[in-house]
PDB file of C-alpha atoms in Angstrom:
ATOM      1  CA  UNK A   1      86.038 118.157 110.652  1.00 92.00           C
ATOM      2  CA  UNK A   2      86.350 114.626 109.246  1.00 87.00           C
ATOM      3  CA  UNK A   3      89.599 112.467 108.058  1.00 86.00           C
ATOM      4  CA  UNK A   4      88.746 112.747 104.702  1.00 90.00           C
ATOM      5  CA  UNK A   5      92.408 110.773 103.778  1.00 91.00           C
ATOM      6  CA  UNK A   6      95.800 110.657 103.745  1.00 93.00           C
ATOM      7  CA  UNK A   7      98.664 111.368 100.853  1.00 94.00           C
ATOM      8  CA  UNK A   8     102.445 110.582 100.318  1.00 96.00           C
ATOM      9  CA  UNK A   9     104.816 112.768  98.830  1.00 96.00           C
ATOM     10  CA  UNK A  10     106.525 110.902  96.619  1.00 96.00           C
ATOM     11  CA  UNK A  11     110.277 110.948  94.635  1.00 96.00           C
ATOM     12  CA  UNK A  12     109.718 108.419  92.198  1.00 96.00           C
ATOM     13  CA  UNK A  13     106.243 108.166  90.982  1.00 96.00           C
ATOM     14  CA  UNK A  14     106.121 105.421  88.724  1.00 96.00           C
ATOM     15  CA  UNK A  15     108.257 103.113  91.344  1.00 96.00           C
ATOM     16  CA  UNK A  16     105.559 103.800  93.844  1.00 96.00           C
ATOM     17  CA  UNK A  17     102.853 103.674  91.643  1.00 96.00           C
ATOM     18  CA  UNK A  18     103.781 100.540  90.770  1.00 96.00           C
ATOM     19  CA  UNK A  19     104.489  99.228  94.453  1.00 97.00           C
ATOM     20  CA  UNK A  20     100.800 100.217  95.418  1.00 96.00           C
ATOM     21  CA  UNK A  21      99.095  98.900  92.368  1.00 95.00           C
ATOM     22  CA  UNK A  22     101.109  95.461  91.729  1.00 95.00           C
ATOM     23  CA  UNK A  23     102.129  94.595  95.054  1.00 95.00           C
ATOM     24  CA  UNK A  24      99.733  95.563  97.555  1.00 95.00           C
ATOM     25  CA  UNK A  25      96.970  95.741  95.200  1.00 92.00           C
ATOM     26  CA  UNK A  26      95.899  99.200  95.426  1.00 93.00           C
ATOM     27  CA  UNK A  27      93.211 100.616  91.719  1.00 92.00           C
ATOM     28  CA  UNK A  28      95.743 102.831  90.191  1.00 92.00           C
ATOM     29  CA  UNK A  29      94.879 103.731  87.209  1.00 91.00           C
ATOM     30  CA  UNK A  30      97.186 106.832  86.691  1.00 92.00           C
ATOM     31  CA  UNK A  31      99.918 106.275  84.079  1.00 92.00           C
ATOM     32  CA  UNK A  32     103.025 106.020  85.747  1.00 92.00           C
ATOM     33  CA  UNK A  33     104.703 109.217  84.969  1.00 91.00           C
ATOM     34  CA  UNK A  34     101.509 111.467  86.409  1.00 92.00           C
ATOM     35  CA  UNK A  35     102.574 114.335  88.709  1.00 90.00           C
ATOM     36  CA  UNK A  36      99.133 112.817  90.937  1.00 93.00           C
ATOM     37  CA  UNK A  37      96.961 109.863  91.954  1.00 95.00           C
ATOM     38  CA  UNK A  38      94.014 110.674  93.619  1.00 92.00           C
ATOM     39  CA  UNK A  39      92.069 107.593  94.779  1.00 91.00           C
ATOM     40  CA  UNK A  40      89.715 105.720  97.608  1.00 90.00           C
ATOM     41  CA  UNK A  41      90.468 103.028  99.291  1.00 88.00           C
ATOM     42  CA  UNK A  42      88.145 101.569 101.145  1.00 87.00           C
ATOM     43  CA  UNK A  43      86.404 104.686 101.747  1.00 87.00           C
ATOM     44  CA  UNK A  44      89.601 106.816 102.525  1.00 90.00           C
ATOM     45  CA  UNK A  45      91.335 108.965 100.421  1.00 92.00           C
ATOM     46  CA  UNK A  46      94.902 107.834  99.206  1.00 94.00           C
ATOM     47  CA  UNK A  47      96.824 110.248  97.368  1.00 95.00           C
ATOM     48  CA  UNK A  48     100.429 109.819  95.749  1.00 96.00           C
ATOM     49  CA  UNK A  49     101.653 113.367  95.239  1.00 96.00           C
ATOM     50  CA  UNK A  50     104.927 114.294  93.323  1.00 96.00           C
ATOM     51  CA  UNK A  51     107.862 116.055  95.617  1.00 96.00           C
ATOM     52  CA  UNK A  52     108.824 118.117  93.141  1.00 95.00           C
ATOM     53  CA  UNK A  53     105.067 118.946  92.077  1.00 95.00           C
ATOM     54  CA  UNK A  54     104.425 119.978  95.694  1.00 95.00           C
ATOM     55  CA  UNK A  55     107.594 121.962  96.163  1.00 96.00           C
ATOM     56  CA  UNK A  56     106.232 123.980  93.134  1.00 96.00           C
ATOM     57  CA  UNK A  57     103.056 124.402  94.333  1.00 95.00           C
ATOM     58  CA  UNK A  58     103.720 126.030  97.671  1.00 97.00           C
ATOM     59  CA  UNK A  59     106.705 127.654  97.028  1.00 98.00           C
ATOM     60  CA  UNK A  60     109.277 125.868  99.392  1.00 97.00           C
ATOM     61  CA  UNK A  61     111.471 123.407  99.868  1.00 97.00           C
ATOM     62  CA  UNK A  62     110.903 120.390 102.325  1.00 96.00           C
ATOM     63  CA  UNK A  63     113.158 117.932 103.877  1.00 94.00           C
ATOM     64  CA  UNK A  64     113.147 114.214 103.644  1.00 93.00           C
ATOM     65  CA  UNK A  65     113.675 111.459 105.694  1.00 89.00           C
ATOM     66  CA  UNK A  66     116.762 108.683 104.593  1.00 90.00           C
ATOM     67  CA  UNK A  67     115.883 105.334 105.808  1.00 93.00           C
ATOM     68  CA  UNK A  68     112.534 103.989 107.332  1.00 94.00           C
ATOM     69  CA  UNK A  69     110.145 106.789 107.904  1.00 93.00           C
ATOM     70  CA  UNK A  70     109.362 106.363 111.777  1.00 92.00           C
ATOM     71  CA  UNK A  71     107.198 109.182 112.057  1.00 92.00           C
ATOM     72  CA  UNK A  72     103.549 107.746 110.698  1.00 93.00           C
ATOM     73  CA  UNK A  73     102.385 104.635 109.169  1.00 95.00           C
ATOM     74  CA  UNK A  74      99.909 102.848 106.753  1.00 95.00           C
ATOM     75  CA  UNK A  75      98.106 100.478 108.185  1.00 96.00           C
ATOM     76  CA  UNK A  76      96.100  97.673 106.235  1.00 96.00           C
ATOM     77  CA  UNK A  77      93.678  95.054 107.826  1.00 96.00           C
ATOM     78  CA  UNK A  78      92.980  91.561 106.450  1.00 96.00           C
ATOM     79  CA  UNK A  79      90.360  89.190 108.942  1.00 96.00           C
ATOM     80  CA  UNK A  80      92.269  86.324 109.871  1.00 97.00           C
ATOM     81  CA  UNK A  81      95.828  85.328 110.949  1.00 98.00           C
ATOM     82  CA  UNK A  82      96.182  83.311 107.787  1.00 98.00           C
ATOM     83  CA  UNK A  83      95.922  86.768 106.175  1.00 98.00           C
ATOM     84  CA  UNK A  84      98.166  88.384 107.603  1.00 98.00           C
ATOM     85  CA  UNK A  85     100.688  85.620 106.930  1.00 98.00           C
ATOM     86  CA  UNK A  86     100.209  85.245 103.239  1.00 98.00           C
ATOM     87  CA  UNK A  87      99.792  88.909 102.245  1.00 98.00           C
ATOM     88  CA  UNK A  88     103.589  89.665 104.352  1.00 98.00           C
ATOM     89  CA  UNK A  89     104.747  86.416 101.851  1.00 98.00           C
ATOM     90  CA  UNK A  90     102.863  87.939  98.645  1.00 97.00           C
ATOM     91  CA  UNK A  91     104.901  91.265  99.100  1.00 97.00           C
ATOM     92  CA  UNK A  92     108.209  90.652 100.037  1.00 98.00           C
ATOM     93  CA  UNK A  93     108.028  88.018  96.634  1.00 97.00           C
ATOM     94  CA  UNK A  94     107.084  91.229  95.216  1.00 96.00           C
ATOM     95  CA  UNK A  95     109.754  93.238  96.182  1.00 94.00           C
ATOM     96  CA  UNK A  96     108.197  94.884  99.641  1.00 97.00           C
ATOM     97  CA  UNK A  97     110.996  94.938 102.316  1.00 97.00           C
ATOM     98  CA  UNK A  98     110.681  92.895 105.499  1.00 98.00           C
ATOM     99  CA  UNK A  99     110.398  95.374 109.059  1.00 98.00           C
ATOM    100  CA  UNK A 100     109.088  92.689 111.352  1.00 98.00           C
ATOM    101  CA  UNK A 101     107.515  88.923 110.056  1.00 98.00           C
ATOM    102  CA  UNK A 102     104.608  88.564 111.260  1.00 98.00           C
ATOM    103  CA  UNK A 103     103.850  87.707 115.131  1.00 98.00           C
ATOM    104  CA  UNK A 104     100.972  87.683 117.360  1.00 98.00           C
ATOM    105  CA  UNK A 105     100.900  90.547 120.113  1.00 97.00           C
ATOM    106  CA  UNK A 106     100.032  89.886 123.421  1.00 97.00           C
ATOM    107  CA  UNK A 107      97.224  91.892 123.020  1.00 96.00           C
ATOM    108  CA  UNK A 108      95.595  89.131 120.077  1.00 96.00           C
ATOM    109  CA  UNK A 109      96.856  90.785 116.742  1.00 97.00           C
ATOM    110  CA  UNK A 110      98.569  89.619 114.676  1.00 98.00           C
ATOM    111  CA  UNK A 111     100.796  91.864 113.138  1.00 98.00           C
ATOM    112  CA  UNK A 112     104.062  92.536 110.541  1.00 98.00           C
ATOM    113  CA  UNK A 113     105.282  95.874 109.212  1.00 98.00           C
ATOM    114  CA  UNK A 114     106.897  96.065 105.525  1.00 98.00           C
ATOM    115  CA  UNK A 115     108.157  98.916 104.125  1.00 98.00           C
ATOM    116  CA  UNK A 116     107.334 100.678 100.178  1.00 97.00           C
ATOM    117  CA  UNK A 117     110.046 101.528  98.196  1.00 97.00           C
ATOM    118  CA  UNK A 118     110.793 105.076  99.776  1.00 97.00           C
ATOM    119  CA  UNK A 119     110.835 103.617 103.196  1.00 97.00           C
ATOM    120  CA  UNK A 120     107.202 104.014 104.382  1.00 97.00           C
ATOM    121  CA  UNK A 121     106.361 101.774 107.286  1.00 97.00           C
ATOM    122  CA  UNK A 122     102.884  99.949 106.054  1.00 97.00           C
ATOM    123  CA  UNK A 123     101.370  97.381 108.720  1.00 98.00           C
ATOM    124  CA  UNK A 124      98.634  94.321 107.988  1.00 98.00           C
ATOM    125  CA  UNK A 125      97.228  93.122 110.842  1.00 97.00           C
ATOM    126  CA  UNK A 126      93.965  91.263 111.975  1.00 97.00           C
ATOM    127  CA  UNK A 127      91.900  90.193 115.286  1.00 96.00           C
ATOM    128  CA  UNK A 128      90.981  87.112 113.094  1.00 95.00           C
ATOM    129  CA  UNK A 129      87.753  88.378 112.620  1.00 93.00           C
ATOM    130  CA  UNK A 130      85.913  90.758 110.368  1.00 89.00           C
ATOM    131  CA  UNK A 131      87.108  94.721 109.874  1.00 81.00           C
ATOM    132  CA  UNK A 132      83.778  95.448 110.947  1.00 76.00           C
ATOM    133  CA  UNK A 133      83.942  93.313 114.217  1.00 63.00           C
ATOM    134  CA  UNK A 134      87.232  94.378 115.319  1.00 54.00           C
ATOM    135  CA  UNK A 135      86.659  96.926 117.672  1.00 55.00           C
ATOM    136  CA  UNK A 136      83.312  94.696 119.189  1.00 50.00           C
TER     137      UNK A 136
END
């Protein structure tokens, strides 16, 4: 088997939609009332999937964190520091909320988490090099 992607299930489509798209600059071309969005990003599936869509589908009912969503996150990489730095600035102007400004770990990232408008932890990081060279 292969990761083939990931996908968030999602109260309020058209607020997400347009936190993904506008803010962290994500090719969403779905109108903003679709139950769906079905898209690659940088080779990995990202899928936005309505709650109640899904609940449908399967035939149950799930339950749903309240507050930051500790249990995964989305993590985005940029190559240098300077990166990091402006694209944390560039989405809390645009409405992202702040989880941790960005700081540089002890073991050479540089890191901050923000947080989408239903509470999903998404991290941008970088070595200061390349995404290709980042495990070398």
């Amino acid at each position: 088997m292969k990761l083939d992607g990931f996908g968030l299930f999602v109260e309020d489509m058209g607020n997400m939609i347009r936190f993904y798209r506008d803010v962290l600059g994500f090719d969403i071309k779905e109108a903003e009332d679709t139950s769906n969005v079905y898209l690659v990003k940088d080779g990995t599936l990202f899928l936005l999937y309505g709650r109640k869509d899904f609940e449908k589908m399967t035939s149950r009912k799930y339950e749903y964190i309240k507050g930051l969503n500790g249990h995964f996150e989305i993590a985005l990489y940029v190559d240098t520091f300077e990166e990091v730095d402006s694209a944390y600035e560039k989405a809390i102007s645009k409405g992202a909320k702040s989880v941790l400004p960005p700081e540089t770990e002890p073991w050479g990232q540089r890191t901050c988490y923000i947080a989408d408008p239903e509470n999903n932890l998404i991290e941008i990081g970088s070595f200061n090099r390349p995404f290709e060279k980042r495990n070398g």
